[in-house]
mmCIF file of C-alpha atoms in Angstrom:
data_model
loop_
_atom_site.group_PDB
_atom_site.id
_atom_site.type_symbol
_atom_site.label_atom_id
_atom_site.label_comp_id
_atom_site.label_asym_id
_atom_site.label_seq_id
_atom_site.Cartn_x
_atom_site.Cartn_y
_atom_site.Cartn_z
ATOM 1 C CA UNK A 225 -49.962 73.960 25.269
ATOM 2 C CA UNK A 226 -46.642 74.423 27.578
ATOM 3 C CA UNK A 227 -47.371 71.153 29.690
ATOM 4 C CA UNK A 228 -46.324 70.071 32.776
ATOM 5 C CA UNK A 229 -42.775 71.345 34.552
ATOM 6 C CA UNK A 230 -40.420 67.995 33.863
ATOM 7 C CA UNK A 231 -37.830 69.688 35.417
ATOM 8 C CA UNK A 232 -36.154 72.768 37.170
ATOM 9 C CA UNK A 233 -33.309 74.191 37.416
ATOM 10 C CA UNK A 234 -31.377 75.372 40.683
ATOM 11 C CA UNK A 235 -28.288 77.442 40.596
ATOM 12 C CA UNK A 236 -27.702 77.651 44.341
ATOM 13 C CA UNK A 237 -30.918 77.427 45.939
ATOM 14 C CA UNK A 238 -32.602 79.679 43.786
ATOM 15 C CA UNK A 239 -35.018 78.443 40.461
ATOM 16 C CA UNK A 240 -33.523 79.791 37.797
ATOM 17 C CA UNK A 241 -35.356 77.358 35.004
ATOM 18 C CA UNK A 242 -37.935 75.568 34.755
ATOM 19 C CA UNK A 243 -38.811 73.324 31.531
ATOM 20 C CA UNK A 244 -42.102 72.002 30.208
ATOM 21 C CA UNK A 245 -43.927 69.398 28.430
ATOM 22 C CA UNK A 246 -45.572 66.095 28.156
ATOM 23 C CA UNK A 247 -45.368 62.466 28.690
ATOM 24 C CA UNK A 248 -47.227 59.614 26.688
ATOM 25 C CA UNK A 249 -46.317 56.215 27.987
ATOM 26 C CA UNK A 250 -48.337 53.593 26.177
ATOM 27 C CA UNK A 251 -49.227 49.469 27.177
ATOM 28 C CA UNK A 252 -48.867 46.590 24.874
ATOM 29 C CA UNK A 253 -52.848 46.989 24.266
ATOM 30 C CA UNK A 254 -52.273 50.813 23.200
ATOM 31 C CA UNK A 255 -53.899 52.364 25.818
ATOM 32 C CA UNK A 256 -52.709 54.852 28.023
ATOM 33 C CA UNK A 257 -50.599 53.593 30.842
ATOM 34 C CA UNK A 258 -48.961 57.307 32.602
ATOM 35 C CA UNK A 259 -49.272 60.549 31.010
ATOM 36 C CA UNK A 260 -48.081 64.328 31.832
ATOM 37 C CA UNK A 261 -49.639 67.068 30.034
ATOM 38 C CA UNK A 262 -51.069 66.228 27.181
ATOM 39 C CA UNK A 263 -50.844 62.965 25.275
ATOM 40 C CA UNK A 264 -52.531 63.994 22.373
ATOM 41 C CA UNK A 265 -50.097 67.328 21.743
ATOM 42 C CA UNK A 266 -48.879 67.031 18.218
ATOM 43 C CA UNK A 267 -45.604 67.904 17.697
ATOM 44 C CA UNK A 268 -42.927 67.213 15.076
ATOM 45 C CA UNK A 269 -40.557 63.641 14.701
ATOM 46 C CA UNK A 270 -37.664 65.065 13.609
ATOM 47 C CA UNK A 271 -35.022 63.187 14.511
ATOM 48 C CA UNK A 272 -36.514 60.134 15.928
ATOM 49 C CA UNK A 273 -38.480 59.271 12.736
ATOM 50 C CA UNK A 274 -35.169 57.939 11.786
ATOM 51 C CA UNK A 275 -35.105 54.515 12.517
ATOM 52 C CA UNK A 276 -38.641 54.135 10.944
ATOM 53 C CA UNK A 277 -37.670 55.837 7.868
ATOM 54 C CA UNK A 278 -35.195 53.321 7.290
ATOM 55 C CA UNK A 279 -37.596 50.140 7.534
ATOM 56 C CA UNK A 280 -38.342 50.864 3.566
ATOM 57 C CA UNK A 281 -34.560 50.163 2.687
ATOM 58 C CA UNK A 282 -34.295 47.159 4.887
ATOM 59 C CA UNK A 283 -37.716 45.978 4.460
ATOM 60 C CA UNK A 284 -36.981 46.034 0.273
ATOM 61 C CA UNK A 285 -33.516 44.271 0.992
ATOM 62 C CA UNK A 286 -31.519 47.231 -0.396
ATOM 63 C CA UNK A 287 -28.896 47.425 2.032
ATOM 64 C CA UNK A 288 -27.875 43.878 0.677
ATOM 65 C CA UNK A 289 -28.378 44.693 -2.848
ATOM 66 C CA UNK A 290 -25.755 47.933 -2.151
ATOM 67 C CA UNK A 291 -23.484 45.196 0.218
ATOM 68 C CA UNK A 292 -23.836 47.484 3.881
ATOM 69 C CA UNK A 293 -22.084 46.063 6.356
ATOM 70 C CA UNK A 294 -24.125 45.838 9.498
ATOM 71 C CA UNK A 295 -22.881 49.224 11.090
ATOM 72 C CA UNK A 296 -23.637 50.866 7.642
ATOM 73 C CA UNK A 297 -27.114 49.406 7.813
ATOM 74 C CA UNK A 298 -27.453 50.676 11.086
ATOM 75 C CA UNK A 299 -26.049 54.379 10.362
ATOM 76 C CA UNK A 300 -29.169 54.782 8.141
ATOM 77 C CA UNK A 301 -31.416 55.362 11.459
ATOM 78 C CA UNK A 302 -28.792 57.779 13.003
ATOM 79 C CA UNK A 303 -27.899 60.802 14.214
ATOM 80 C CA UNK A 304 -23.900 60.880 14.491
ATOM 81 C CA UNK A 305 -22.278 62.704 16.065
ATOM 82 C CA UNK A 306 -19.356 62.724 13.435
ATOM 83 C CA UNK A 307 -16.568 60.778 15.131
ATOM 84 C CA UNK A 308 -14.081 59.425 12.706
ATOM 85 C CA UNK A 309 -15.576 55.790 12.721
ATOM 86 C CA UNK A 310 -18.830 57.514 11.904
ATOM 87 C CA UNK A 311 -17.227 59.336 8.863
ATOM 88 C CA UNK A 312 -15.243 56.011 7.717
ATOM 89 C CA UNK A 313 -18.815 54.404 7.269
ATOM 90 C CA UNK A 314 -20.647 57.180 5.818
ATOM 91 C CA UNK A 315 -18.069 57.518 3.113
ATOM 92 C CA UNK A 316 -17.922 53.437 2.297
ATOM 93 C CA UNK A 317 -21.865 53.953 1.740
ATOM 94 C CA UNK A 318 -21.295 56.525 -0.690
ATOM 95 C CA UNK A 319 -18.448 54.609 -2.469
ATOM 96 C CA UNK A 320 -20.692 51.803 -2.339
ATOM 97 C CA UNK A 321 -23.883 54.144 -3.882
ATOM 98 C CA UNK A 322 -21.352 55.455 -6.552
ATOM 99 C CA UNK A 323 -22.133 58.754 -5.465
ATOM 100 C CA UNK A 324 -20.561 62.133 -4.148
ATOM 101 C CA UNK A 325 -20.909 63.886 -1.234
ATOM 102 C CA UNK A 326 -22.128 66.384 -3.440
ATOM 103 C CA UNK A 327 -25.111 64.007 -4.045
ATOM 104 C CA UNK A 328 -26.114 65.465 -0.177
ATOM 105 C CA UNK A 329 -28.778 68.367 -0.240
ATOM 106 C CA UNK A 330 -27.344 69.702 2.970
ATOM 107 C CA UNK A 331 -24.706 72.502 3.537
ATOM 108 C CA UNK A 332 -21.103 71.585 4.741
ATOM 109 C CA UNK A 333 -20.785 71.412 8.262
ATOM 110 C CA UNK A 334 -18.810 70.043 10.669
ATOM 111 C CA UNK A 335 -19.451 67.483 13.684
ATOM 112 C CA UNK A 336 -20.751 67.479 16.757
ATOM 113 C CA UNK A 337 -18.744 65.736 18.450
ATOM 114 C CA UNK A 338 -16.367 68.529 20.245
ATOM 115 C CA UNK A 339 -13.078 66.362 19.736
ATOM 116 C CA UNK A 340 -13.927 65.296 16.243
ATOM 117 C CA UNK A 341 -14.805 69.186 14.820
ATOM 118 C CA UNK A 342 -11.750 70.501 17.076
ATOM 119 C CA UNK A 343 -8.707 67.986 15.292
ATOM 120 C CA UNK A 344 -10.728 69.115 12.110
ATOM 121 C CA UNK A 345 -10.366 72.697 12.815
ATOM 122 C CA UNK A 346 -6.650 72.145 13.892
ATOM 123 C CA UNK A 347 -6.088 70.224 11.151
ATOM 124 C CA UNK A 348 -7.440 73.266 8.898
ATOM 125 C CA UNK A 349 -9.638 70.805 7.303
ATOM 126 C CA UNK A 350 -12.520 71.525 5.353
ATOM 127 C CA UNK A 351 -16.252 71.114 6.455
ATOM 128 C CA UNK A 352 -18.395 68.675 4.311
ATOM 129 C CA UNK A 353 -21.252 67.080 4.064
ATOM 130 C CA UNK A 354 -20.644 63.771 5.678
ATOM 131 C CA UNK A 355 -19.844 65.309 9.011
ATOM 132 C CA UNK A 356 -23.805 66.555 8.856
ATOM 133 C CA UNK A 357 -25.416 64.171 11.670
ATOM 134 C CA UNK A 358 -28.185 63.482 9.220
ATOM 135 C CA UNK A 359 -25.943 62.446 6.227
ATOM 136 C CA UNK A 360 -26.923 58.649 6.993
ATOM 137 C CA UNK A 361 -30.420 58.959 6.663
ATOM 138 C CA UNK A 362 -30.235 61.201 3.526
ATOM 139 C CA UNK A 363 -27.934 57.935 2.316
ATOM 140 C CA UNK A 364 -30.816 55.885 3.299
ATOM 141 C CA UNK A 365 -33.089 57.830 1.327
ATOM 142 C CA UNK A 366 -31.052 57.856 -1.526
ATOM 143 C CA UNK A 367 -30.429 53.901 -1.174
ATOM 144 C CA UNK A 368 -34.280 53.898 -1.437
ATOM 145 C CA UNK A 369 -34.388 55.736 -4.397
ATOM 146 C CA UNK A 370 -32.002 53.966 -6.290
ATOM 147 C CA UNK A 371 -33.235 51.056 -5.245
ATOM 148 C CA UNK A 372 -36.834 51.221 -6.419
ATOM 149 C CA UNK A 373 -35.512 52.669 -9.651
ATOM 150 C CA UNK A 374 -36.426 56.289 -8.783
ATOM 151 C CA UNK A 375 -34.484 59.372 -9.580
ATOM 152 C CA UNK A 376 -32.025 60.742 -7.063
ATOM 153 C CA UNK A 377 -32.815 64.398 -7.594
ATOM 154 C CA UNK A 378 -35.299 65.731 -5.507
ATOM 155 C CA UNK A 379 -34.800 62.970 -3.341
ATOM 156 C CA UNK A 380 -35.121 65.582 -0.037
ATOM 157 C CA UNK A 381 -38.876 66.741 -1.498
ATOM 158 C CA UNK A 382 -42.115 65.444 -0.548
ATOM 159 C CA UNK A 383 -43.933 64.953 -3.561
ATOM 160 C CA UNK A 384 -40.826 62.279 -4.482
ATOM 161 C CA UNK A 385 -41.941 58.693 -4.766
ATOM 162 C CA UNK A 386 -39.121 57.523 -1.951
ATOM 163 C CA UNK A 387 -40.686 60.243 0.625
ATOM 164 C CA UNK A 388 -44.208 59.262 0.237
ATOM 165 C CA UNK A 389 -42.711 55.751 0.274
ATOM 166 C CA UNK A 390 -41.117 56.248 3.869
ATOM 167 C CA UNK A 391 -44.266 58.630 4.894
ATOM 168 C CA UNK A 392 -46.691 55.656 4.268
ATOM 169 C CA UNK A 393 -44.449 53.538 6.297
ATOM 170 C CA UNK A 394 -43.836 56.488 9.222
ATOM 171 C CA UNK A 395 -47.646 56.302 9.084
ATOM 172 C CA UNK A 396 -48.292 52.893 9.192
ATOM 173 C CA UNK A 397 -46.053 52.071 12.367
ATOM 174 C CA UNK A 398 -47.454 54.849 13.900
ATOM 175 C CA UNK A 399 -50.949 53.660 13.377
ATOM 176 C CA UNK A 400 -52.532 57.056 12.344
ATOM 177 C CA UNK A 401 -53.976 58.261 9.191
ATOM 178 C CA UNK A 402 -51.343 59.262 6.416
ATOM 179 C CA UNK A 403 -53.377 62.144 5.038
ATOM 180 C CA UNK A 404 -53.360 63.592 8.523
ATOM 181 C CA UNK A 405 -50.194 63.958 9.026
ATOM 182 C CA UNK A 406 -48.821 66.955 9.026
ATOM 183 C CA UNK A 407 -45.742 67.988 6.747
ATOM 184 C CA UNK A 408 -42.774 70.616 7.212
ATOM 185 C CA UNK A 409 -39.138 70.724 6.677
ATOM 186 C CA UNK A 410 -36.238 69.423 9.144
ATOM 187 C CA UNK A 411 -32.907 71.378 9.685
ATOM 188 C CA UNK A 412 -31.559 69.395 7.106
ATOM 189 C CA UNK A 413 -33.723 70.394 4.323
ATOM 190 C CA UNK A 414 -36.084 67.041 3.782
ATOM 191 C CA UNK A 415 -39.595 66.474 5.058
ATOM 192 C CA UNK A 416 -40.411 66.086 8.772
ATOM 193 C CA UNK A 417 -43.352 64.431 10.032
ATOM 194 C CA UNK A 418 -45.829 65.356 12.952
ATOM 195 C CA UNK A 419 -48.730 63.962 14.770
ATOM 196 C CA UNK A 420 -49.842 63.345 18.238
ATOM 197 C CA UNK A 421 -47.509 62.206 21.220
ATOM 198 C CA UNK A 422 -49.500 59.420 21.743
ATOM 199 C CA UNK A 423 -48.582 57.963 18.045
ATOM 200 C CA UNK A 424 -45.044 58.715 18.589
ATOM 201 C CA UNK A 425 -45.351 56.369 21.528
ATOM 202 C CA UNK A 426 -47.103 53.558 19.526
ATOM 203 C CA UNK A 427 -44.589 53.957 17.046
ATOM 204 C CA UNK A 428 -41.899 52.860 19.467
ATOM 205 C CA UNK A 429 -44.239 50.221 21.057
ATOM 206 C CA UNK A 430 -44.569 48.577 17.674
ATOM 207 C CA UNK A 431 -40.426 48.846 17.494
ATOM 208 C CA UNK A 432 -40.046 47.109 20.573
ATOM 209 C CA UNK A 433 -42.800 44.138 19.759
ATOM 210 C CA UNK A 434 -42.958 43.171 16.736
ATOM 211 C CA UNK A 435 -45.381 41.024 17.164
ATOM 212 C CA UNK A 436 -47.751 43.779 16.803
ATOM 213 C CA UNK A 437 -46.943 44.401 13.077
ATOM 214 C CA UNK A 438 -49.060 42.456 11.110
ATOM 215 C CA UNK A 439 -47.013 43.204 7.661
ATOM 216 C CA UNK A 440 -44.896 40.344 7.308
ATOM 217 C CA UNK A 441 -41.863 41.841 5.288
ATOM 218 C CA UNK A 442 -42.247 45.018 7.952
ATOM 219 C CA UNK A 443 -42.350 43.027 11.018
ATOM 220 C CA UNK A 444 -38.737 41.535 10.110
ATOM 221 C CA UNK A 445 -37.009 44.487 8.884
ATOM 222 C CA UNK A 446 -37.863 46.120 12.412
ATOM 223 C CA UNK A 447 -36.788 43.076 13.828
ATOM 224 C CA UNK A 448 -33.470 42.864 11.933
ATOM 225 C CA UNK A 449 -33.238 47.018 12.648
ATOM 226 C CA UNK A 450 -33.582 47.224 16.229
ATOM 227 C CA UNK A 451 -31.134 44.048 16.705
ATOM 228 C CA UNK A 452 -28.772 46.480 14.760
ATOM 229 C CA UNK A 453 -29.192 49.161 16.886
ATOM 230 C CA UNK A 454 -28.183 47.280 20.258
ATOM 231 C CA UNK A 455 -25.975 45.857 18.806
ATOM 232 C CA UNK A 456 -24.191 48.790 17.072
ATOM 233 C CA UNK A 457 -25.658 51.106 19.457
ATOM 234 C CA UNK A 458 -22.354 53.434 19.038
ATOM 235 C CA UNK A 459 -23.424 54.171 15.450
ATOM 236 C CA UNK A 460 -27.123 55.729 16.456
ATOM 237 C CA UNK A 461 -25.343 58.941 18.245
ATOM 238 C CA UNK A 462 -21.995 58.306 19.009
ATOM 239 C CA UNK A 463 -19.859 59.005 22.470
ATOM 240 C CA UNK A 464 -21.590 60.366 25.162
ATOM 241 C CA UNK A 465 -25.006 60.394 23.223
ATOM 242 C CA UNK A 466 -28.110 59.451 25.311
ATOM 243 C CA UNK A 467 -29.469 57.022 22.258
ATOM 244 C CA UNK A 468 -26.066 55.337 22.341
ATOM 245 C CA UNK A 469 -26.284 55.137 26.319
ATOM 246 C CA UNK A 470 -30.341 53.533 26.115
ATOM 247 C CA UNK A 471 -29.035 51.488 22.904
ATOM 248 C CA UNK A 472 -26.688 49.194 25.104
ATOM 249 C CA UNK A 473 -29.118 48.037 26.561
ATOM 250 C CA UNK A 474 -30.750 45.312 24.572
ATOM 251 C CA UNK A 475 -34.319 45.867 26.111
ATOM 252 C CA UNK A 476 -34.605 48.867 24.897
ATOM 253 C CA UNK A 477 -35.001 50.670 21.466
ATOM 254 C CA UNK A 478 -34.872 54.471 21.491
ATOM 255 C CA UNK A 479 -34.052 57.627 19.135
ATOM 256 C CA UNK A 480 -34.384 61.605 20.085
ATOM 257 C CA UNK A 481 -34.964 64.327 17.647
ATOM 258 C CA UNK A 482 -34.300 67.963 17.753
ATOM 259 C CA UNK A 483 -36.448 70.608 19.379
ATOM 260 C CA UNK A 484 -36.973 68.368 22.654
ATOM 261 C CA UNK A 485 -38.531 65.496 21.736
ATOM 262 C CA UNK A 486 -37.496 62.046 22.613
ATOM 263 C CA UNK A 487 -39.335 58.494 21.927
ATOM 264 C CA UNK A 488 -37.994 54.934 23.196
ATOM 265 C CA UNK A 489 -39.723 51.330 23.386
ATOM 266 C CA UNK A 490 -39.139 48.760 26.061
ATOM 267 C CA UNK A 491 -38.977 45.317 24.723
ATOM 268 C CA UNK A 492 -39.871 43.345 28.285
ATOM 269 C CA UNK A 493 -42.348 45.440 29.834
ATOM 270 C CA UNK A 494 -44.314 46.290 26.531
ATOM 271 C CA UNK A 495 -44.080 50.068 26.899
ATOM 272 C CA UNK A 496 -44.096 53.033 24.226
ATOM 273 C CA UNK A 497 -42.851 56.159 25.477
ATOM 274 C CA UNK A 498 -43.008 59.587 23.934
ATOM 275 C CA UNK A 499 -42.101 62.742 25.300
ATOM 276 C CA UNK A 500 -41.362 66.167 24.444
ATOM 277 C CA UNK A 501 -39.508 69.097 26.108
ATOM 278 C CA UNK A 502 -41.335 72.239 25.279
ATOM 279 C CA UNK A 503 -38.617 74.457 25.489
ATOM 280 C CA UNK A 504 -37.086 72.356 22.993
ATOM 281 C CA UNK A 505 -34.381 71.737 25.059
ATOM 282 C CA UNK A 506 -32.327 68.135 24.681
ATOM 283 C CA UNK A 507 -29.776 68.269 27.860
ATOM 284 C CA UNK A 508 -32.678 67.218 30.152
ATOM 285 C CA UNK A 509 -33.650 64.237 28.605
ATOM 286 C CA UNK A 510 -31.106 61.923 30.935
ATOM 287 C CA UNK A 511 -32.377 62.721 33.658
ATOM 288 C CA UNK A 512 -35.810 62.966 32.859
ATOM 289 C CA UNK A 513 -35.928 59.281 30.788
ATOM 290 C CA UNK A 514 -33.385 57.696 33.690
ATOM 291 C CA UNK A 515 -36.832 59.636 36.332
ATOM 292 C CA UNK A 516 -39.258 57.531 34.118
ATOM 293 C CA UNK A 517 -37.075 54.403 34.095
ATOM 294 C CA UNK A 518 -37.205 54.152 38.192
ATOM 295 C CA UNK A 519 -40.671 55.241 38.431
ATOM 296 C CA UNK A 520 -42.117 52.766 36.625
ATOM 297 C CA UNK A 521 -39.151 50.024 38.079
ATOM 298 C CA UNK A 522 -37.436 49.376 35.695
ATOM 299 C CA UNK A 523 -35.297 46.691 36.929
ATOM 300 C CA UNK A 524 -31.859 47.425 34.774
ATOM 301 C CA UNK A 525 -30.421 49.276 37.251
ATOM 302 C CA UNK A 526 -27.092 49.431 35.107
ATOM 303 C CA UNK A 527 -28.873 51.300 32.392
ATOM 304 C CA UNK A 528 -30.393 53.925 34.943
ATOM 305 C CA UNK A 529 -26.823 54.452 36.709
ATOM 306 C CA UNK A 530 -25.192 55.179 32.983
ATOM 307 C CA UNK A 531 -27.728 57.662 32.313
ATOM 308 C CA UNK A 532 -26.998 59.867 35.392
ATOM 309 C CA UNK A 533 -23.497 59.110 35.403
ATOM 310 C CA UNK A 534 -23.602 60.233 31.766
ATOM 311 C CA UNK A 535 -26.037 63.122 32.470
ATOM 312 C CA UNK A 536 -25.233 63.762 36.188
ATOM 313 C CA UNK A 537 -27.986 65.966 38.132
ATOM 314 C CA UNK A 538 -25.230 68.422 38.938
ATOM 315 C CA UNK A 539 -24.670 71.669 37.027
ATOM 316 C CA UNK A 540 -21.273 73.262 36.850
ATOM 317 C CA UNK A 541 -19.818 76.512 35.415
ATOM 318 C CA UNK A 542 -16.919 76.740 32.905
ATOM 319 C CA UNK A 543 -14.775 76.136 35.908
ATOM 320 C CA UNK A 544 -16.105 72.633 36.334
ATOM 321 C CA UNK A 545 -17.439 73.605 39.870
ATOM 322 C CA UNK A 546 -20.672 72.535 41.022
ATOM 323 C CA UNK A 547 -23.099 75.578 41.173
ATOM 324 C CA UNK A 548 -26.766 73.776 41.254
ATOM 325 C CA UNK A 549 -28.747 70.778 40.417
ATOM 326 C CA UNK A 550 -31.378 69.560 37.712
ATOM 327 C CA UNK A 551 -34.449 68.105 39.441
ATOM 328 C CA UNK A 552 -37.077 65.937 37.386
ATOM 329 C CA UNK A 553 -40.266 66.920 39.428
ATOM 330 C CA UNK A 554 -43.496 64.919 36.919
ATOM 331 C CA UNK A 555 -44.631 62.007 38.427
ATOM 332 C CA UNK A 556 -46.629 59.649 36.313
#
């Protein structure tokens, strides 16, 4: 169940961590390329369902019907972090949905981006709804809704025509059986998908080529998506964010979810790759995606420097000194 240690923790030279789980990497054929742990553990999308559940809006033209700009378009399959240029798109959407905030099952919250929530709090401003790092797929779903004609309310429950909508297409790029999978509730109150790792990684295979899809009108909204996403990569997570840091790099097309799982395609060398951090922890997933990237060569080596320079090896204390290291010990 736990998997294989991904990586440990030293703070001097004693282990003081050590944190699980498994690795599906996938070939353009679908079979099984590397692997640690299991391949076949189900676990939960969450978060990087996202871009897939937004293929329904694009795929339907609704994001021209509503008049998104490309970064709006692209928000849809995000996570934000809540930085103001975040916000500034998320509330042009609405405007654009004539719609409230209000509209937004979720509780008030504010970012996560520390700068963003602290001139917020200094500001003595309010928490809302937009600042939820979900609040542009719950747009997207609600762009869906509208769009096919469907009621708004109940937009976040899965028995409404715009979830089954997005779970048949979830299903579909994931090749596996839509009456298998399995059905809970994300942190933001709508329905969250899971099925096996190995899915998850055909999922993203199928992002990165195309060419695989043989629905026509699917095919080119992941084609148009993806292009979005490199080339608004900021919008996917925001400053600092690992999917923004994969994103700029055109090659590649990637998302994370909550709970420690993490899925990304790459376009040249035909890959899916799934993984997921049974602790459920998400600060590891630099270093262990930059330790797949230069096991299996990946030749970018800008992409692989970013990653550590953005998620360095070394762990510090609240004084900023270093007091151990992060080591990614799977090999695949």
């Amino acid at each position: 169940m736990m998997g294989d240690v991904l990586v440990k923790d030293y703070r001097g030279n004693v282990l003081e961590n050590v944190h699980p789980g498994h690795i599906c990497i996938i070939d353009y054929n679908g079979k099984i390329k590397y692997d640690v742990g299991d391949n076949q553990h189900i676990t939960y999308m969450r978060s990087s369902a996202k871009p897939l559940q937004a293929i329904p809006v694009i795929k339907y033209g609704f994001d021209k019907k509503y008049g998104y700009t490309d970064k709006e378009t692209t928000i849809l399959a995000a996570s934000h972090w809540g930085e103001p240029f975040h916000i500034a798109t998320i509330e042009s959407i609405i405007a654009k949905l004539n719609i409230t905030e209000d509209d937004l099952i979720m509780l008030p919250t504010y970012p996560i981006n520390v700068k963003a929530r602290e001139a917020l709090l200094k500001a003595n401003k309010p928490a809302r709804r937009v600042y939820h790092n979900c609040s542009g797929k719950h747009l997207g779903i609600i762009t869906l809704s509208k769009g096919m004609g469907y009621e708004t309310e109940g937009y976040w429950e899965i028995d409404h025509p715009a979830q089954q909508e997005i779970l048949r297409h979830v299903a579909y790029m994931a090749e596996y059986d839509k009456d298998e999978v399995k059905i809970g509730v994300d942190g933001c109150g709508v329905p969250v998908f899971a099925m096996p790792l190995y899915n998850l990684a055909k999922a993203f295979l199928r992002m990165a080529c195309p060419e695989l899809i043989k629905d026509d009108e699917i095919r080119m909204a992941v084609i148009r998506l993806t292009k979005l996403m490199n080339k608004n990569s900021e919008m996917i997570g925001g400053t600092g964010t690992i999917c923004s840091n994969l994103l700029m790099d055109d090659n590649i097309v990637a998302k994370g979810g909550a709970q420690g799982v993490y899925c990304f395609g790459l376009k040249k060398e035909k890959l899916g790759i799934a993984l997921k951090v049974m602790d459920g922890t998400e600060n590891n997933w630099g270093i262990i995606v930059a330790s797949i990237l230069e096991q299996i060569g990946y030749d970018n080596k800008e992409t692989i420097s970013r990653l550590y320079n953005v998620f360095p090896n070394d762990i510090k204390n609240d004084n900023n000194i270093v007091v151990g290291r992060k080591e990614a010990v799977f090999r695949i």
